[in-house]
Coordinates of C-alpha atoms and ligand atoms in Angstrom, one line a residue:
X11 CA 105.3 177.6 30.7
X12 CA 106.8 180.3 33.2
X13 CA 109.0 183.1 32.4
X14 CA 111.2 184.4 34.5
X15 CA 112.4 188.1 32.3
X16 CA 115.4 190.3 33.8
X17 CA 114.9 194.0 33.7
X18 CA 118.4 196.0 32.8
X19 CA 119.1 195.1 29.3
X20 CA 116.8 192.9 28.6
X21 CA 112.7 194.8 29.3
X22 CA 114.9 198.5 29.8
X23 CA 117.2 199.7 27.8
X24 CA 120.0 200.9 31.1
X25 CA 122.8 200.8 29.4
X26 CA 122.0 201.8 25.5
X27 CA 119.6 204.3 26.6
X28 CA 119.2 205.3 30.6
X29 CA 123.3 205.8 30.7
X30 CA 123.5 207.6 27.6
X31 CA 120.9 210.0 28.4
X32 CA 122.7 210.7 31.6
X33 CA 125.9 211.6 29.5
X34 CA 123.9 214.0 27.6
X35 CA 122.0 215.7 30.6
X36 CA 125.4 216.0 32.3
X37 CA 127.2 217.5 29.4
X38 CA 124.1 219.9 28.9
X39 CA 125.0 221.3 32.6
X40 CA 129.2 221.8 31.3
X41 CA 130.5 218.0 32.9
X42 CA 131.5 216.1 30.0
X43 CA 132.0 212.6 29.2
X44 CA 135.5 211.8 30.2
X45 CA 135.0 213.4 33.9
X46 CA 132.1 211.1 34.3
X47 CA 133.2 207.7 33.2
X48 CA 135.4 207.0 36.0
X49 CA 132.6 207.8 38.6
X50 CA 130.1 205.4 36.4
X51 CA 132.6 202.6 36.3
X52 CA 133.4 202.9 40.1
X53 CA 129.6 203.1 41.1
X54 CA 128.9 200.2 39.3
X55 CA 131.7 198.0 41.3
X56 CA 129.0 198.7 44.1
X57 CA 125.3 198.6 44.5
X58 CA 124.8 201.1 42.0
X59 CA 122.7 204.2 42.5
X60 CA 122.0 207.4 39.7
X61 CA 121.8 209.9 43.4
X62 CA 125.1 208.4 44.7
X63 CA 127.1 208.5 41.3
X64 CA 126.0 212.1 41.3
X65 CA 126.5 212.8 44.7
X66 CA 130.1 211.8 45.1
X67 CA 130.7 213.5 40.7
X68 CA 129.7 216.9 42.1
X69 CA 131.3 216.2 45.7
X70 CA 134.8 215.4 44.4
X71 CA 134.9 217.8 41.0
X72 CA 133.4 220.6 43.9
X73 CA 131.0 221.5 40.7
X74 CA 128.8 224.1 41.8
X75 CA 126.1 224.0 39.0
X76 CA 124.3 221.1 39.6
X77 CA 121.2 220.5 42.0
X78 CA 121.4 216.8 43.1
X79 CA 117.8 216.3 42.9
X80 CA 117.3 218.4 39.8
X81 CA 119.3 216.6 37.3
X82 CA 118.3 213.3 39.1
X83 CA 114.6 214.2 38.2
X84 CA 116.0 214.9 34.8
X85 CA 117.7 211.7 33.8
X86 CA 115.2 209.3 35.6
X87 CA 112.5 211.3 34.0
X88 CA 113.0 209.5 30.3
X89 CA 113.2 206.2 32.1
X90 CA 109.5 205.5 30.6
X91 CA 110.7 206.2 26.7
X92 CA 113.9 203.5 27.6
X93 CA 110.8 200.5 27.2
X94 CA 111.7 197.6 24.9
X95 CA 108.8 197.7 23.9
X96 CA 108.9 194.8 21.4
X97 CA 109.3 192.2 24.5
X98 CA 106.5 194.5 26.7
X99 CA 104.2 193.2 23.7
X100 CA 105.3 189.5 23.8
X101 CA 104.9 189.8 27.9
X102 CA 101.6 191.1 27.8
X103 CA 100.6 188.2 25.6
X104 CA 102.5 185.2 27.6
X105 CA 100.2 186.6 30.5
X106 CA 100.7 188.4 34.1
X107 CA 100.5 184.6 35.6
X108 CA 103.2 183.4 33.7
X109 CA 105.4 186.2 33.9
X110 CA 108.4 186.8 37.0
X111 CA 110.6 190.0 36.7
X112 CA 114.4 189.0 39.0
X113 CA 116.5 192.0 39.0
X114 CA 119.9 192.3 40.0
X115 CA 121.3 196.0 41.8
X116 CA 120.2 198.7 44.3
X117 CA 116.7 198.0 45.8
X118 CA 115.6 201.3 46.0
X119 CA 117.0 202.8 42.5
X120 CA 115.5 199.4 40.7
X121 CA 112.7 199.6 42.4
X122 CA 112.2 203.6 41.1
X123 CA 113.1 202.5 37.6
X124 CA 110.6 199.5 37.4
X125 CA 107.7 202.3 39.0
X126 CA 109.0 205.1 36.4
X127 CA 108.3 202.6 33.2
X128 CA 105.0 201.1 34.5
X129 CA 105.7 197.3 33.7
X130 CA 105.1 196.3 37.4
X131 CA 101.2 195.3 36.5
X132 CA 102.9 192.5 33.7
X133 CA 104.1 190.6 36.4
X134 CA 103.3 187.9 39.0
X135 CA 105.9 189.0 41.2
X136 CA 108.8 191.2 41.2
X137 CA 112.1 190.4 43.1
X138 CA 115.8 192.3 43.0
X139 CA 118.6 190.8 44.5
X140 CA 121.9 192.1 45.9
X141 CA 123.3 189.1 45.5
X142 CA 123.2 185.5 43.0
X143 CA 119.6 185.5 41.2
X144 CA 120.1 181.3 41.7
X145 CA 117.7 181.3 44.9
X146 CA 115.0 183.5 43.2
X147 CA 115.3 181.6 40.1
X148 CA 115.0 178.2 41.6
X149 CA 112.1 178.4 43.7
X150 CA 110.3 179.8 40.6
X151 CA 111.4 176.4 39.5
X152 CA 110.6 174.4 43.0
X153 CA 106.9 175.8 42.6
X154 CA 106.0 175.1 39.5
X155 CA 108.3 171.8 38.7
X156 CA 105.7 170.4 36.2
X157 CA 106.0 174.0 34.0
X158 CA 108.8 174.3 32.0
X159 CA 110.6 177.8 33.1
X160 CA 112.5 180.1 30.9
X161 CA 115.0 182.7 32.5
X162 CA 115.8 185.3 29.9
X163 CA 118.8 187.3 31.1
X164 CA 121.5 189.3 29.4
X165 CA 124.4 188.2 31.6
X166 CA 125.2 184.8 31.1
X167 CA 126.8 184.8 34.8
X168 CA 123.8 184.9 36.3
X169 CA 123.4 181.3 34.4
X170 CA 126.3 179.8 35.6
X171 CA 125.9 178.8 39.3
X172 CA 122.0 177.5 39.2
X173 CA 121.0 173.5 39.6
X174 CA 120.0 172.4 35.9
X175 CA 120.0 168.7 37.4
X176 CA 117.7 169.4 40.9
X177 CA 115.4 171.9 38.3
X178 CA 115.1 169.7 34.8
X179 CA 112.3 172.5 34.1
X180 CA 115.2 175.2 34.0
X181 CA 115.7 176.7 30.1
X182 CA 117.6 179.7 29.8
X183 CA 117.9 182.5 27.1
X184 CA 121.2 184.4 27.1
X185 CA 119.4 188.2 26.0
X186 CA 121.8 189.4 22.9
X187 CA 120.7 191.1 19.4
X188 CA 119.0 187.7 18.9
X189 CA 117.7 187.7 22.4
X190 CA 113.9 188.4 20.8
X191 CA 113.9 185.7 18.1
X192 CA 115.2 183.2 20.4
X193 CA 112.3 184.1 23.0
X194 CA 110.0 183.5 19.8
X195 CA 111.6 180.1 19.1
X196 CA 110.1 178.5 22.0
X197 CA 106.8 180.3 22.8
X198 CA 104.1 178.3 22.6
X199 CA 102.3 178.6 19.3
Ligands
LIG30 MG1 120.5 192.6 32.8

């Protein structure tokens, strides 16, 4: 059995944890909340980055208190408490050669989150994607067709558009509050 885990929302905690600490950091340095949440939800209509979001924040409020880099280093510095570290356990036991991480967003500012928690060494392989997650997804599928695969996600878009016919071996797990005891439902006893 394969598993194929997404990381934001599912392994990391980006939008219960990462985004809240960057409220708090921000209000810490006088921007509060309701200045902010515009620029989040307009970053995130694009690849989103935590340096860009700040960048254009403190271009277009002409703030003058923040360093860039400093309160980037600040937010991104918790990233390894923002674990789930319930499914780390369960991935450590299902086994680096059973184990695919597919994340969706900005390569670089994934690929920094990923680095700043330390999960890289659970995995087989690592791949983020700008784009559908279908291609990644199904030659995981293609590869090891006699394996059943599970893709655990938290968006069930990233379900819709993949080949369940061509990939029979295709189970997936839509990651909600039951996300956990569903995972535990199938694994192999
Ligand atoms: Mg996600």
């Amino acid at each position: 059995m394969k598993f194929i885990f997404d990381f934001d929302d599912v392994l990391f905690y980006n939008t219960k944890q990462l985004k809240e600490h960057m409220y708090i950091c921000l209000e810490k340095v006088g921007v509060s909340r309701n200045i902010v949440e515009p620029y989040y939800t307009e970053a995130r209509k694009k690849e989103f980055s935590l340096k860009n979001l700040i960048s254009s924040l403190v271009a277009r409020e002409n703030i003058k208190q923040i360093n860039i880099k400093d309160i980037c280093e600040e937010i991104m510095n918790e990233c390894k408490n923002f674990v789930n570290k319930e499914l780390l356990e369960v991935i450590k036991k299902i086994g680096k050669e059973n184990c695919f991480l597919i994340s969706y967003g900005q390569e670089k500012f994934q690929q920094e989150k990923i680095k700043r928690t330390s999960v890289a060494s659970l995995f087989s392989k690592i791949i983020i994607v700008q784009e559908s997650k279908k291609e990644a997804v199904e030659k995981i599928c293609a590869r090891y067709k006699d394996e059943e695969v599970i893709f655990i996600d938290d968006k069930a878009h990233h379900f819709k558009d993949l080949d369940f016919k061509k990939y029979p071996n295709l189970k997936t797990i839509l990651y909600d509050e039951q996300g956990l005891k569903k995972l535990f439902s199938i694994l192999p006893q």
